[in-house]
Structures are given as structure tokens and as C-alpha cells.
PDB file of C-alpha atoms in Angstrom:
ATOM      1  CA  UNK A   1       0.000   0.000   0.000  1.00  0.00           C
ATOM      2  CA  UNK A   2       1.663   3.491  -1.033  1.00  0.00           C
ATOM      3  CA  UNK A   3       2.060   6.071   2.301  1.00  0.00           C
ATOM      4  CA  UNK A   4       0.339   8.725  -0.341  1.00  0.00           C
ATOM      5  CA  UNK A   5      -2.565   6.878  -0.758  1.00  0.00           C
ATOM      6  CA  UNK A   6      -3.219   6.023   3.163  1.00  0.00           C
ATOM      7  CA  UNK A   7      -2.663   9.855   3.827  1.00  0.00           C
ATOM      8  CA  UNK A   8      -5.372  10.598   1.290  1.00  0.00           C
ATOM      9  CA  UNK A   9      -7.591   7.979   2.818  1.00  0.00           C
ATOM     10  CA  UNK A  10      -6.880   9.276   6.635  1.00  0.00           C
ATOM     11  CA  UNK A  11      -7.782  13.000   5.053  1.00  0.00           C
ATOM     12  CA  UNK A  12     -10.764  11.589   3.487  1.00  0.00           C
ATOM     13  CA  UNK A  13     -12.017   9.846   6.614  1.00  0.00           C
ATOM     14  CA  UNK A  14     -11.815  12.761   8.728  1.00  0.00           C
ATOM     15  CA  UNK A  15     -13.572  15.185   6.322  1.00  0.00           C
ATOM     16  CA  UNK A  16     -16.145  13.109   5.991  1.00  0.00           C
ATOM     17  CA  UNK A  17     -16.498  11.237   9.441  1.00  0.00           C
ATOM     18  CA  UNK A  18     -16.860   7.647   8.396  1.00  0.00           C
ATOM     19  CA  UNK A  19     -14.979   4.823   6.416  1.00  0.00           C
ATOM     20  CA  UNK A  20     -17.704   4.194   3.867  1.00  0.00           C
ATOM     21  CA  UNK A  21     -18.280   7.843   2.979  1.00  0.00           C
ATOM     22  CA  UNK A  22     -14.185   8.138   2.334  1.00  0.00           C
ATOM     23  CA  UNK A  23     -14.614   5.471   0.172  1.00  0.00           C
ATOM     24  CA  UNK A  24     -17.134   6.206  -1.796  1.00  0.00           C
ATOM     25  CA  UNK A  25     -15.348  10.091  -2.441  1.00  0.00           C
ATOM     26  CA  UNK A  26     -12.074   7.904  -3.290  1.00  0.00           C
ATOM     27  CA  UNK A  27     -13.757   5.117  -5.344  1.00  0.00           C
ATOM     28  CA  UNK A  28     -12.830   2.540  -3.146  1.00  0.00           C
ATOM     29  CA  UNK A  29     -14.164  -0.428  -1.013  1.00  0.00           C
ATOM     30  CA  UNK A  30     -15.215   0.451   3.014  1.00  0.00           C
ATOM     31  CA  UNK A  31     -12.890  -2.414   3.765  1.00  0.00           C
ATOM     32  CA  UNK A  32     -10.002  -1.049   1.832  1.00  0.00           C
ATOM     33  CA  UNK A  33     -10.267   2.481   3.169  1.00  0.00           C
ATOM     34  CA  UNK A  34     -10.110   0.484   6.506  1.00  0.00           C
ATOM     35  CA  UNK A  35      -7.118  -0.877   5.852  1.00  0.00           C
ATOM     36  CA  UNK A  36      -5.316   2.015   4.754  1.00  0.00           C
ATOM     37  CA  UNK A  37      -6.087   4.272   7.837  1.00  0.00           C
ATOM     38  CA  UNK A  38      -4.708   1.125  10.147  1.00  0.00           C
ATOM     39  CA  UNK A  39      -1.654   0.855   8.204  1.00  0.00           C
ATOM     40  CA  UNK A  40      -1.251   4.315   8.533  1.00  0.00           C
ATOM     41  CA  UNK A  41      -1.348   3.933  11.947  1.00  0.00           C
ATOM     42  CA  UNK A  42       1.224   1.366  12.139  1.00  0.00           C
ATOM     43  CA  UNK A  43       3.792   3.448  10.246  1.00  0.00           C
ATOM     44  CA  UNK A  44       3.370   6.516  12.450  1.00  0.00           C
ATOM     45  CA  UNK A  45       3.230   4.312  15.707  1.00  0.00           C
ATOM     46  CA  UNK A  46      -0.335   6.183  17.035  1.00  0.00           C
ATOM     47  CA  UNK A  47      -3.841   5.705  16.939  1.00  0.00           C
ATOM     48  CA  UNK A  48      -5.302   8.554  14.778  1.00  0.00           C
ATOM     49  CA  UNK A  49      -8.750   7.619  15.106  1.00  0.00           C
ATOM     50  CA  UNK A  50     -10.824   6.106  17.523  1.00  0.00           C
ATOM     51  CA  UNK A  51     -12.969   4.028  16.584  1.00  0.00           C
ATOM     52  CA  UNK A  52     -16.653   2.944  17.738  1.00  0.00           C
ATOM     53  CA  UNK A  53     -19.971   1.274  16.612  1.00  0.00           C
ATOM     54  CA  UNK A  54     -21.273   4.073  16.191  1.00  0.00           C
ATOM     55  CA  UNK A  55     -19.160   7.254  15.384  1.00  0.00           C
ATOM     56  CA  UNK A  56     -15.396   7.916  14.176  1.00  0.00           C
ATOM     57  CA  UNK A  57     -13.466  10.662  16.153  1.00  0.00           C
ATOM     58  CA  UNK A  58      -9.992  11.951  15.796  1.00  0.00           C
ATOM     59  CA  UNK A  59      -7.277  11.323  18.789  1.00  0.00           C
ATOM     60  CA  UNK A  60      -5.475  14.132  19.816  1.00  0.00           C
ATOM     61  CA  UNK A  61      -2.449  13.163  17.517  1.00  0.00           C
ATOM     62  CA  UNK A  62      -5.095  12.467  14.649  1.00  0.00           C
ATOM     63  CA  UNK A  63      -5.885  16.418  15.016  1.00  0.00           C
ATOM     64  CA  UNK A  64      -2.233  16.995  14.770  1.00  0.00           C
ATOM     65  CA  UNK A  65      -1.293  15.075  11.926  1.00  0.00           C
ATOM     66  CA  UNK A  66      -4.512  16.274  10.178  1.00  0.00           C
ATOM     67  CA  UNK A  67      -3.316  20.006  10.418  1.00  0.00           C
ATOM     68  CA  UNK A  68      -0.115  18.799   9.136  1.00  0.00           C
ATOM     69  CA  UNK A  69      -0.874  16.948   6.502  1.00  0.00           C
ATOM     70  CA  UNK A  70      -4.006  18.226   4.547  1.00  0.00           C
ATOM     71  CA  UNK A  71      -1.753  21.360   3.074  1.00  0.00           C
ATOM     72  CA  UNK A  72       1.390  18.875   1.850  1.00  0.00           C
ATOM     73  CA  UNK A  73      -1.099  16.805   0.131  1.00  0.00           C
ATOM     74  CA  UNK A  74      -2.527  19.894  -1.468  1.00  0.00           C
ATOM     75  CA  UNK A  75       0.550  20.927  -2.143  1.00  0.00           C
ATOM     76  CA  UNK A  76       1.405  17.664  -3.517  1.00  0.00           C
ATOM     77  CA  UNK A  77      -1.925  17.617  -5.931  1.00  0.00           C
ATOM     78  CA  UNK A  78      -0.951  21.153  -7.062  1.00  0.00           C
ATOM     79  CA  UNK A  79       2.478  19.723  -8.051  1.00  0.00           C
ATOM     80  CA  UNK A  80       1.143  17.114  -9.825  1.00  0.00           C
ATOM     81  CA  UNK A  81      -1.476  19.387 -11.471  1.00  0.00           C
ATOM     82  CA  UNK A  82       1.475  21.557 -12.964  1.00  0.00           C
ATOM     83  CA  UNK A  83       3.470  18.485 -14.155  1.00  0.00           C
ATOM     84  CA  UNK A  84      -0.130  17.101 -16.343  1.00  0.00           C
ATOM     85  CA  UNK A  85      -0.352  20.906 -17.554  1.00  0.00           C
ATOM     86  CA  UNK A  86       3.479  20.317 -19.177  1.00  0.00           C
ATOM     87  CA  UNK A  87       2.355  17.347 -20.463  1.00  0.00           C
ATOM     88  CA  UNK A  88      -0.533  18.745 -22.169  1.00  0.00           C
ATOM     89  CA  UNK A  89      -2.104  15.185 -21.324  1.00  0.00           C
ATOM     90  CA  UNK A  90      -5.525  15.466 -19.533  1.00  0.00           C
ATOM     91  CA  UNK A  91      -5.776  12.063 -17.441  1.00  0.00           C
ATOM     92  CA  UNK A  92      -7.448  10.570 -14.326  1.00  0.00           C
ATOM     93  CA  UNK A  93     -10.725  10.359 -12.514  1.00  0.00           C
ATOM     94  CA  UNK A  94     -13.327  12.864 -13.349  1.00  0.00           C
ATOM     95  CA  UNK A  95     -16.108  12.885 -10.742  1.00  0.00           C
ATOM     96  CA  UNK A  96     -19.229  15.130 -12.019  1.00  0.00           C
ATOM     97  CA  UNK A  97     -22.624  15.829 -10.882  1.00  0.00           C
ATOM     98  CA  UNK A  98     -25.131  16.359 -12.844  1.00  0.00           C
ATOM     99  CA  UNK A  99     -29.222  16.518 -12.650  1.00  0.00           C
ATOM    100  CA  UNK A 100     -30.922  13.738 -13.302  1.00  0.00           C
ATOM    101  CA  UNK A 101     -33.382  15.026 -16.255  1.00  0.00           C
ATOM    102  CA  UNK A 102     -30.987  16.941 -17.681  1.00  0.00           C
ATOM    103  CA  UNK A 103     -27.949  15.161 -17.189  1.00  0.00           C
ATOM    104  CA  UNK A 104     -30.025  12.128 -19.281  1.00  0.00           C
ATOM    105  CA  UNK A 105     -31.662  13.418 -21.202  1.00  0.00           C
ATOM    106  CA  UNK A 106     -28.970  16.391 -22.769  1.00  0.00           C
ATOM    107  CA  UNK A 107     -25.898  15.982 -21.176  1.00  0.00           C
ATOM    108  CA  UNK A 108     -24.934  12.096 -21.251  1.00  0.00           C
ATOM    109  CA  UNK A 109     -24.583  12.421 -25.265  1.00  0.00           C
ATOM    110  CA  UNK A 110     -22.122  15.240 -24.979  1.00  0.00           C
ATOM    111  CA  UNK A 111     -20.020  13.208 -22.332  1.00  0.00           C
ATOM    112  CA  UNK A 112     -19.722  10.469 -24.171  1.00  0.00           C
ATOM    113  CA  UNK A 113     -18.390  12.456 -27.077  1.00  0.00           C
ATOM    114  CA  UNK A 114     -16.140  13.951 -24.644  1.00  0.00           C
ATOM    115  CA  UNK A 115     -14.527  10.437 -23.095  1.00  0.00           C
ATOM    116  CA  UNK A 116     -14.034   9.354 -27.286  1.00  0.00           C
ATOM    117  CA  UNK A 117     -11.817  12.681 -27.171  1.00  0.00           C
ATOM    118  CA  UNK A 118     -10.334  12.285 -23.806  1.00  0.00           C
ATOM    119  CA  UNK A 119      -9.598   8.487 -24.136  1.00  0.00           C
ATOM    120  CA  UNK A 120      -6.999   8.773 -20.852  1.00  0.00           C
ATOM    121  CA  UNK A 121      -9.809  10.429 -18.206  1.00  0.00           C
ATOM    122  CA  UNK A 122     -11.782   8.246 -16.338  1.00  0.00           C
ATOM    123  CA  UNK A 123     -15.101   9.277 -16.096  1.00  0.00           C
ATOM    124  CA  UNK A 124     -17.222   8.968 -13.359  1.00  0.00           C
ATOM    125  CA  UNK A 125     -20.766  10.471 -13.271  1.00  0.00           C
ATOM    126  CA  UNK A 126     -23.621  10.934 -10.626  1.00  0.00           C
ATOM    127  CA  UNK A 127     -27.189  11.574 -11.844  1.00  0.00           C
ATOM    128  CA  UNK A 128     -28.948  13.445  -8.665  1.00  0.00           C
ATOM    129  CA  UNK A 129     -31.722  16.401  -8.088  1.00  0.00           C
ATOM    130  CA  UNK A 130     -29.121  16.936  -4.892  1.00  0.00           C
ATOM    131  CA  UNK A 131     -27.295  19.754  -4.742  1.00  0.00           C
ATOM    132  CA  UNK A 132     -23.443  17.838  -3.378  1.00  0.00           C
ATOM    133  CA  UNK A 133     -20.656  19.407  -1.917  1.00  0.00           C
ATOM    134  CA  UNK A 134     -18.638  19.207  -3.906  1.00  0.00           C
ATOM    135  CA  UNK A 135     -15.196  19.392  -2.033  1.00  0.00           C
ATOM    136  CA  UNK A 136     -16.960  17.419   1.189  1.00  0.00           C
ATOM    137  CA  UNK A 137     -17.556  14.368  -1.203  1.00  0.00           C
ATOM    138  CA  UNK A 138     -15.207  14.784  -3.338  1.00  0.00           C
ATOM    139  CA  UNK A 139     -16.553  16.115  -6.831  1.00  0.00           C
ATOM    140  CA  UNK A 140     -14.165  17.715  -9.565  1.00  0.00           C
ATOM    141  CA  UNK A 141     -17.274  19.371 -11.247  1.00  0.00           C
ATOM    142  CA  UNK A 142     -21.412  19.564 -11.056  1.00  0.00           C
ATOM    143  CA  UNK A 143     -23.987  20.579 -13.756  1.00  0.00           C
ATOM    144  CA  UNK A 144     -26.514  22.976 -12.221  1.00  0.00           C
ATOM    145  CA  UNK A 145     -29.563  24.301 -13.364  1.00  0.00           C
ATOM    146  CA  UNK A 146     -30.543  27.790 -12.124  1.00  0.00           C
ATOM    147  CA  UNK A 147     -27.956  29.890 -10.741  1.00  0.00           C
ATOM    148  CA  UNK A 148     -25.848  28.440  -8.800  1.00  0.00           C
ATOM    149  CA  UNK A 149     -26.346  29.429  -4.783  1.00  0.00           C
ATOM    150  CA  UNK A 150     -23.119  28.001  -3.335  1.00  0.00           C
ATOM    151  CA  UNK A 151     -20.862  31.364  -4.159  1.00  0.00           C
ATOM    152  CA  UNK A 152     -17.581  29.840  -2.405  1.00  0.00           C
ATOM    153  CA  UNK A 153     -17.569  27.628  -6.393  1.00  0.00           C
ATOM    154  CA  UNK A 154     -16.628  29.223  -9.730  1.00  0.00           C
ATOM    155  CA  UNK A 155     -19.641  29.023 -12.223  1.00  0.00           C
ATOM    156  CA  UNK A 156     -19.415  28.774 -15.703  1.00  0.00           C
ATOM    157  CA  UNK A 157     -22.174  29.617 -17.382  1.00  0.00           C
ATOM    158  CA  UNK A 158     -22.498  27.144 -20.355  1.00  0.00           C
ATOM    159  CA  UNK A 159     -26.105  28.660 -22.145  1.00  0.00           C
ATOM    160  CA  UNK A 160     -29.248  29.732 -21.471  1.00  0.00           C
ATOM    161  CA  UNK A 161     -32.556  27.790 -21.154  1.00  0.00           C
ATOM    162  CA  UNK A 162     -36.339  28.651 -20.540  1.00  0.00           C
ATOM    163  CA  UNK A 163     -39.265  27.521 -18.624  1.00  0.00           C
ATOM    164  CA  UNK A 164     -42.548  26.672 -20.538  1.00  0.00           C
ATOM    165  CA  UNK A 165     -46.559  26.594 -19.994  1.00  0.00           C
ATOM    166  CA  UNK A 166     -47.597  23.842 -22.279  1.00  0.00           C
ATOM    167  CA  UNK A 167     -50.312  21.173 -23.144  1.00  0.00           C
ATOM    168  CA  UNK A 168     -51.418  18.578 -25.395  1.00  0.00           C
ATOM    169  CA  UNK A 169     -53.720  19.230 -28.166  1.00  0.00           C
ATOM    170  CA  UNK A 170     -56.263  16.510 -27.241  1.00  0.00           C
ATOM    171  CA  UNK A 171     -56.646  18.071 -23.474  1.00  0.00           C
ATOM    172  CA  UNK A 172     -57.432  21.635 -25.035  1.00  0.00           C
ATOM    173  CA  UNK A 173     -59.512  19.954 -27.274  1.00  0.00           C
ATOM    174  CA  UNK A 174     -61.610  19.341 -24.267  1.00  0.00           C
ATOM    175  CA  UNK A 175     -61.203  22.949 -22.352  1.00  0.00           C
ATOM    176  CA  UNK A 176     -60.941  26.312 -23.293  1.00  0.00           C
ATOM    177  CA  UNK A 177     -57.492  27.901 -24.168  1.00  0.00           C
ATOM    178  CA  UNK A 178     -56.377  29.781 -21.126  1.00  0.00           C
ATOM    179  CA  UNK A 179     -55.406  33.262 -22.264  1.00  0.00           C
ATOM    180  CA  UNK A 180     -54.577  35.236 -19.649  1.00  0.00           C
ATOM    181  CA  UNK A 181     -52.375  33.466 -16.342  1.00  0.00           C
ATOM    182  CA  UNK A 182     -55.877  33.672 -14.287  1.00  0.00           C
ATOM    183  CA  UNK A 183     -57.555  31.460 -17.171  1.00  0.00           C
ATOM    184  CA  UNK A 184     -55.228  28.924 -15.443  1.00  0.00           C
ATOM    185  CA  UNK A 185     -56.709  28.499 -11.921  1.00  0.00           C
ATOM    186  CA  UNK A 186     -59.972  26.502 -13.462  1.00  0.00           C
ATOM    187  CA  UNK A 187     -57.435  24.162 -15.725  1.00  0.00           C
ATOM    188  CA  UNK A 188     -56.221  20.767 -14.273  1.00  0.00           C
ATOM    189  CA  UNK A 189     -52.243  20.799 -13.802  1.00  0.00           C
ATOM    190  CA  UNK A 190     -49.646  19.071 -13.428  1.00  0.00           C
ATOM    191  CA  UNK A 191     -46.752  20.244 -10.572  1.00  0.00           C
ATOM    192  CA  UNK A 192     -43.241  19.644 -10.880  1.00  0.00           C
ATOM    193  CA  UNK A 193     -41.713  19.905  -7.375  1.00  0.00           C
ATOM    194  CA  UNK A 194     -38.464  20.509  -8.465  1.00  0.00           C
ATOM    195  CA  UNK A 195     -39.274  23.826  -9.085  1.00  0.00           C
ATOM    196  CA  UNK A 196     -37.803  26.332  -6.010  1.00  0.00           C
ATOM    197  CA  UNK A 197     -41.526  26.853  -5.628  1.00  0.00           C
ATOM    198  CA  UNK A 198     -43.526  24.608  -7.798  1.00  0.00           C
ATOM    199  CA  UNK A 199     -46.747  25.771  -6.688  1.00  0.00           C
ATOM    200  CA  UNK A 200     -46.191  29.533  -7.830  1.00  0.00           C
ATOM    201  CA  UNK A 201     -46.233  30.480 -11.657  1.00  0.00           C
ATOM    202  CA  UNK A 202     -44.601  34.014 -12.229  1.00  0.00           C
ATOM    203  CA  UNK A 203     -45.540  35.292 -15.528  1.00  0.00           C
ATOM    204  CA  UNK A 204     -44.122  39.108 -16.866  1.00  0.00           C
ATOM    205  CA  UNK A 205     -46.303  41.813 -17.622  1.00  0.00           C
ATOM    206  CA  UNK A 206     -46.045  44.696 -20.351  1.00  0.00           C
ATOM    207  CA  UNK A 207     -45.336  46.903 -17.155  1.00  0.00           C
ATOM    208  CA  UNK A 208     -42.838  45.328 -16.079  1.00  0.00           C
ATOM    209  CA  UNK A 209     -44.577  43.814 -12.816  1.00  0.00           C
ATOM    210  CA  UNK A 210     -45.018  39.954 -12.549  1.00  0.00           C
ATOM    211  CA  UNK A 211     -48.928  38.238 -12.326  1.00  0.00           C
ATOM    212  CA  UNK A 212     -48.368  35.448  -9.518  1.00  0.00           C
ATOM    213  CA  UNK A 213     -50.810  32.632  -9.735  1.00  0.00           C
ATOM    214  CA  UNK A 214     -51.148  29.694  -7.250  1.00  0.00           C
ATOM    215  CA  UNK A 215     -51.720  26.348  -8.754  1.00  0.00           C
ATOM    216  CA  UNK A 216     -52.932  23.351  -7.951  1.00  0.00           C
ATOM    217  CA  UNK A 217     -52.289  19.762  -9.784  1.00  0.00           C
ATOM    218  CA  UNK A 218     -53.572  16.706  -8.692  1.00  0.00           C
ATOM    219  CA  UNK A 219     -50.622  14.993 -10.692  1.00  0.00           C
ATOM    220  CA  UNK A 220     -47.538  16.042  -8.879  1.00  0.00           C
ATOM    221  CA  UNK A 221     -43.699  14.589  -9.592  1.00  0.00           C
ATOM    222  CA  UNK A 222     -40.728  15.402  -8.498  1.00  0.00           C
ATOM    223  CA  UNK A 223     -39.204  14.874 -11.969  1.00  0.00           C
ATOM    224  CA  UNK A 224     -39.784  16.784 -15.072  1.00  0.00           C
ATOM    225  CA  UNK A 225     -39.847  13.608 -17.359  1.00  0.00           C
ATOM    226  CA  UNK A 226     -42.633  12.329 -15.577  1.00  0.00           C
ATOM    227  CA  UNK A 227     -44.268  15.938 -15.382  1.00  0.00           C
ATOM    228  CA  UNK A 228     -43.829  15.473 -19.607  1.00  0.00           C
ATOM    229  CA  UNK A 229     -45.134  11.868 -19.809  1.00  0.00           C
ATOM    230  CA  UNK A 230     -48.495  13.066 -17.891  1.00  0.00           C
ATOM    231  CA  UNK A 231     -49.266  15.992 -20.197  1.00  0.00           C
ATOM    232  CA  UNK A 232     -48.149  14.356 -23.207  1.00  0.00           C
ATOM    233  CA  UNK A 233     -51.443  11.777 -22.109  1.00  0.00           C
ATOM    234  CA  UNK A 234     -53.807  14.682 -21.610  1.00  0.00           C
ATOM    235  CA  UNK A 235     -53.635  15.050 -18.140  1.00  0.00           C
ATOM    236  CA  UNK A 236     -53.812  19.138 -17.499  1.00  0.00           C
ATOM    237  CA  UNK A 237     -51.608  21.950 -18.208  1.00  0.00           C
ATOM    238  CA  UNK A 238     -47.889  21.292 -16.719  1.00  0.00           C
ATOM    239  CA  UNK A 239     -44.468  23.889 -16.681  1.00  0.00           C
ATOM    240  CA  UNK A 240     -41.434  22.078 -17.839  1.00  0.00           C
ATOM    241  CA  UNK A 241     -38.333  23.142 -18.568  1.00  0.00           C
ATOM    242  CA  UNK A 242     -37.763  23.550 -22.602  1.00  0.00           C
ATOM    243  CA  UNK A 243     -34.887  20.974 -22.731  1.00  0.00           C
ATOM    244  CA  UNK A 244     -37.349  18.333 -21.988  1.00  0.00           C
ATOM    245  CA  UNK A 245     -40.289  20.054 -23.939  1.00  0.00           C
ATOM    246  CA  UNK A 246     -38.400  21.349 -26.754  1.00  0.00           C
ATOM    247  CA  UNK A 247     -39.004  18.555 -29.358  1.00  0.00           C
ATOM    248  CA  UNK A 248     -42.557  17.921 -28.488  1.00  0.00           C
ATOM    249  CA  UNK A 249     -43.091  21.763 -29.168  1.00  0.00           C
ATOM    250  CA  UNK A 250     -41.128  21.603 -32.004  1.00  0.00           C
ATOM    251  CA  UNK A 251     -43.192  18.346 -33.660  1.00  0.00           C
ATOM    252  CA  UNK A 252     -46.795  19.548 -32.085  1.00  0.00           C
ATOM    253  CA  UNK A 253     -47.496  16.850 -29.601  1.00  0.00           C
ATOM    254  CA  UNK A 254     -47.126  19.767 -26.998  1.00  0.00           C
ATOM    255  CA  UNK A 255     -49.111  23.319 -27.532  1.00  0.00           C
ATOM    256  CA  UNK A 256     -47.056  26.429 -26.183  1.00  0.00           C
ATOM    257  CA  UNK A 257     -49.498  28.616 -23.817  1.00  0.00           C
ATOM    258  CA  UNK A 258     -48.835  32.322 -22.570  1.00  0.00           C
ATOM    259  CA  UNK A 259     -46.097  32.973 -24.666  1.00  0.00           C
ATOM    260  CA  UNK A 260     -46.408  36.616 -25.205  1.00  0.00           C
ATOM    261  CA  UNK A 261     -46.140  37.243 -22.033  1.00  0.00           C
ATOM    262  CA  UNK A 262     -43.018  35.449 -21.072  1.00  0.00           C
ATOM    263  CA  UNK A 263     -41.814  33.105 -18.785  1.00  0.00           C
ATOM    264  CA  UNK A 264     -38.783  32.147 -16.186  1.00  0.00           C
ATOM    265  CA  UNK A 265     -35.141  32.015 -18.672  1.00  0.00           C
ATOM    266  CA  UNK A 266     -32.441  29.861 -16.382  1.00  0.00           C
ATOM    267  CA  UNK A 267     -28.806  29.133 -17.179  1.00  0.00           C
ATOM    268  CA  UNK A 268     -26.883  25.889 -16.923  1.00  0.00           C
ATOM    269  CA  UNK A 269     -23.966  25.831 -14.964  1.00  0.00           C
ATOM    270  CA  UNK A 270     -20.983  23.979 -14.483  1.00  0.00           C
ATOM    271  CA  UNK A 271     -19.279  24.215 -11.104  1.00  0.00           C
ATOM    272  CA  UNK A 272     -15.946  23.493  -9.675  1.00  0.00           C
ATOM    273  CA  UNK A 273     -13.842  23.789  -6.928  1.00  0.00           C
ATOM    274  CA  UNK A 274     -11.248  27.434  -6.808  1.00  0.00           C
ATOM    275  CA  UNK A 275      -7.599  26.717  -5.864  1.00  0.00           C
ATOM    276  CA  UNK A 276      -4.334  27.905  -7.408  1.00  0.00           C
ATOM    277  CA  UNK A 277      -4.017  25.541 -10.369  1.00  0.00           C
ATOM    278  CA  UNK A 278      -7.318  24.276 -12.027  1.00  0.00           C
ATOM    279  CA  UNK A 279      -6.765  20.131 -13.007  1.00  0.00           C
ATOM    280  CA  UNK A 280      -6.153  19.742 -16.451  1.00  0.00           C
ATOM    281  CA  UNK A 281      -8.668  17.478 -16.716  1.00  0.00           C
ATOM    282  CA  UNK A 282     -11.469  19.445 -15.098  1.00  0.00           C
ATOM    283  CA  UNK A 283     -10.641  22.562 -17.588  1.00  0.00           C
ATOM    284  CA  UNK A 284     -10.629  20.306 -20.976  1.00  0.00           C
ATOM    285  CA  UNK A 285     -14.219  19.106 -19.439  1.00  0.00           C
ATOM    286  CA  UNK A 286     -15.747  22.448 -18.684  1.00  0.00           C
ATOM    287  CA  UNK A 287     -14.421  24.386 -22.272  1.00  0.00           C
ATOM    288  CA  UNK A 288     -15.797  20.812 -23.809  1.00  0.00           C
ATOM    289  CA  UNK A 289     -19.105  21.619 -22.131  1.00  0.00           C
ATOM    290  CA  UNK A 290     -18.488  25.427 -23.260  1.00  0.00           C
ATOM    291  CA  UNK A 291     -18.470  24.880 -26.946  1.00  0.00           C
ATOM    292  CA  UNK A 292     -20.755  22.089 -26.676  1.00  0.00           C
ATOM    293  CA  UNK A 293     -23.962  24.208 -25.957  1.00  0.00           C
ATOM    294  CA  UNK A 294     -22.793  27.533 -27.480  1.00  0.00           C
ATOM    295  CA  UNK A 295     -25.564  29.363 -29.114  1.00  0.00           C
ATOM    296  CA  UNK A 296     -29.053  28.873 -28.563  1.00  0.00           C
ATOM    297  CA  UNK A 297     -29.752  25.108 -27.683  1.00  0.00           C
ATOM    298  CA  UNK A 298     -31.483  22.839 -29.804  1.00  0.00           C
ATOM    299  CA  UNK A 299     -34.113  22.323 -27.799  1.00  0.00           C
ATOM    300  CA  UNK A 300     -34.882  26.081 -27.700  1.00  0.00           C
ATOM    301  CA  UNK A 301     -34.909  26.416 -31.551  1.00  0.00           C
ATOM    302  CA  UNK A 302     -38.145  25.796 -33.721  1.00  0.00           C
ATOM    303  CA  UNK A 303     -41.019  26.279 -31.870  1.00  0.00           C
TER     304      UNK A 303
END
């Protein structure tokens, strides 16, 4: 076992307070980060944890060698993030985070066109509606949607996107056309709880004030793909985001409602860590991701 990698581990246990969650940041086995930590211990002669059914906590020379330690290794990754710059040769394990709709549905194509470039990284990707730390569990990069909250990241904004008040034909085949954001209240919708606050719809006015109207859905999903399949099948009146709606609008299984009077625009994001020297690997990802969605996205063109 290599001293750098039990260091790492020992780092990684006490940021995160338990053996399995070390792991899983590291992309190892519980057992193996285990292992490291106690050989550790062995080399240095002291117990740097102690250890109980229940919790993890450090020993008084565990808080010392932490304090010591944590800057040489970052020291040491900035070295070795210098030496790959030289080399011009992006390499490694990329952790990224990415939402589940949209990492599926729009991003997974562009990554895999990214690993045929980038044959040497290693990626690894995590499709969740949770917003990770990123440095606590051990992330190189996230996709976000919205802007980002967390202002101790740098943000790259990588395009623009737009919120949409659609239905299917067949539904307002059976009700009247709402044409005015009050028309709404007597329609049947469909909630996506995703939304910051899925039960209030914001629409501009000519004014420059906002109309506010509280909805109510007896459909309700925390997923916009499942917000899509139920008003696809007639269901009510849903808002989706128009990288999931875009090619129904665009091919007239979906009807676009309220458009004059405009709706939520939100950027997509990628996120990553600051230091002194950005990876090579995580800056050949995000100006992939860059000129991947320059312009105006397909899904926003043609409807």
C-alpha cells in the first residue's frame, strides 16, 4: 500500500467522518479504506482515530497530523497538477454531478463524445436532483440548473434555457385555451416539485410587474420527465423546462401557452472547486461543455 494513498484515505475519513463515505469520495471499497487508515497507523506508531460502533473521532495526535498533513497533500496535488499541464495530457478520474433530467436526457450524449476525445480520463458520473458538496464528497465538477447558490464555487455559465406553460392538443380539445395566467386556476395541472416553488407560476407583464398565480395539480412529480409523460397523455396543463419540452413543441405533440407574455429564462452551470491551479482534466471538461452548448440550444430552436 503506497504512504500517499493512506494519507489521502486518513484526510478523506476525517472530512467526511466515516470509512464508507471516504470510500465512496475515493472510489474505493469500506474495507479497503479500513485498511489504509490502520496501516497508517502502524507506520506513524499512534492511533489517529478512535474508533466505535457508532461514530469515528480523531485522537489528539489524529488532530495533529490532520493540520499537518491536509496542506502537503494539497501541495502535492498542485504539483502534480502543474506536471499534467506540461504534459498537455488530460488524465485521471473525473467525478461530475449532474441533474438527473438533464444530465439524461442532454448531457450524457455530450459526455460520451467527450470520453471518445479524452480516451486517458476516467469518467465517473452521478445523476442526482441533490445539490453535493462538492469538495466534502469529493466532486471535480457539477452541472446545475438555475444559478448556482453556493458562491464559495466558480460558475461557468455554459447557455441559457427557458421555462414553458404547455399542453397537449387533445386536453385543449376538451377545455378552453387559457389566455390570460388567471384562465389557469380553473385548468387541471400538473406540478413539478423541483421547481424552487412549484406551486407559484410568475408570468411578466407589459409593465414590467409579474402576475403570480397559485396552482394546484392533482398529478404532482418530483421529476420533469414524468411531469412530460403526464401531459403528453392529456392530463392538465404542466411547466417544464424547454430541454425536456423542446421537441414535443417543435413536432406539435405539446401546444405552447402564454407565450407573449413570457416566462422564467435559467442558465446551466458547471461548477468546480477554486484553488491555485485548475486540473487539467477538469478545464478540458468544462471548455468541452463550453463549446458544446454555445448558441441557442437545440431544444430552444423551432417552436
Amino acid at each position: 500500500m503506497d504512504r500517499l494513498d493512506c494519507d489521502r484515505m486518513f484526510v478523506a475519513v476525517a472530512e467526511n467522518g466515516s470509512f464508507a463515505a471516504a470510500a465512496s469520495r475515493l472510489g474505493t471499497s469500506t474495507g479497503q479504506a479500513s485498511k489504509l487508515v490502520s496501516r497508517l497507523e502502524a507506520e506513524l506508531g499512534v492511533q489517529l482515530l478512535t474508533r466505535t460502533t457508532r461514530a469515528l473521532s480523531l485522537t489528539e495526535a489524529g488532530r495533529g497530523y490532520l493540520e499537518g498533513i491536509k496542506p502537503l497533500l494539497e501541495d502535492y496535488e498542485a504539483l502534480d497538477t502543474v506536471t499534467r499541464h506540461a504534459s498537455g495530457a488530460p488524465s485521471g478520474r473525473l467525478r461530475i454531478s449532474a441533474p438527473i433530467t438533464f444530465g439524461t436526457a442532454q448531457l450524457a450524449p455530450i459526455l460520451i463524445d467527450f470520453a471518445k476525445q479524452y480516451s486517458d480520463i476516467q469518467l465517473d458520473v452521478n445523476f442526482s436532483d441533490r445539490n453535493v458538496n462538492l469538495v466534502d464528497e469529493g466532486f471535480d465538477a457539477a452541472i446545475r440548473v438555475g444559478k448556482p447558490a453556493d458562491s464559495s464555487l466558480i460558475a461557468r455559465k455554459l447557455c441559457d434555457s427557458r421555462v414553458v406553460v404547455a399542453a397537449s392538443p387533445a386536453y385543449l380539445a376538451t377545455r378552453s385555451t387559457p389566455k390570460t395566467p388567471a384562465e389557469l386556476e380553473g385548468h387541471d395541472c400538473i406540478i413539478d416539485t423541483n421547481f424552487r416553488e412549484p406551486f407559484r407560476w410568475q408570468f411578466a407583464r407589459d409593465d414590467g410587474g409579474t402576475d403570480t398565480v397559485m396552482m394546484k395539480g392533482r398529478l404532482q412529480f418530483s421529476n420533469a420527465e414524468a411531469c412530460l409523460a403526464a401531459t403528453l397523455a392529456g392530463f392538465g396543463i404542466a411547466r417544464l423546462p424547454s430541454f425536456i419540452a423542446g421537441s414535443c413543441l417543435r413536432d406539435g405533440r405539446l401546444t405552447l401557452l402564454l407565450s407573449e407574455r413570457g416566462y422564467d429564462d435559467f442558465g446551466i452551470y458547471a461548477l468546480y472547486p477554486p484553488g491555485r491551479h485548475l486540473a487539467l482534466k477538469v478545464r478540458v471538461l468544462v471548455d468541452f461543455l463550453t463549446a458544446a452548448f454555445k448558441g441557442r440550444p437545440d431544444w430552444d430552436k423551432g417552436w
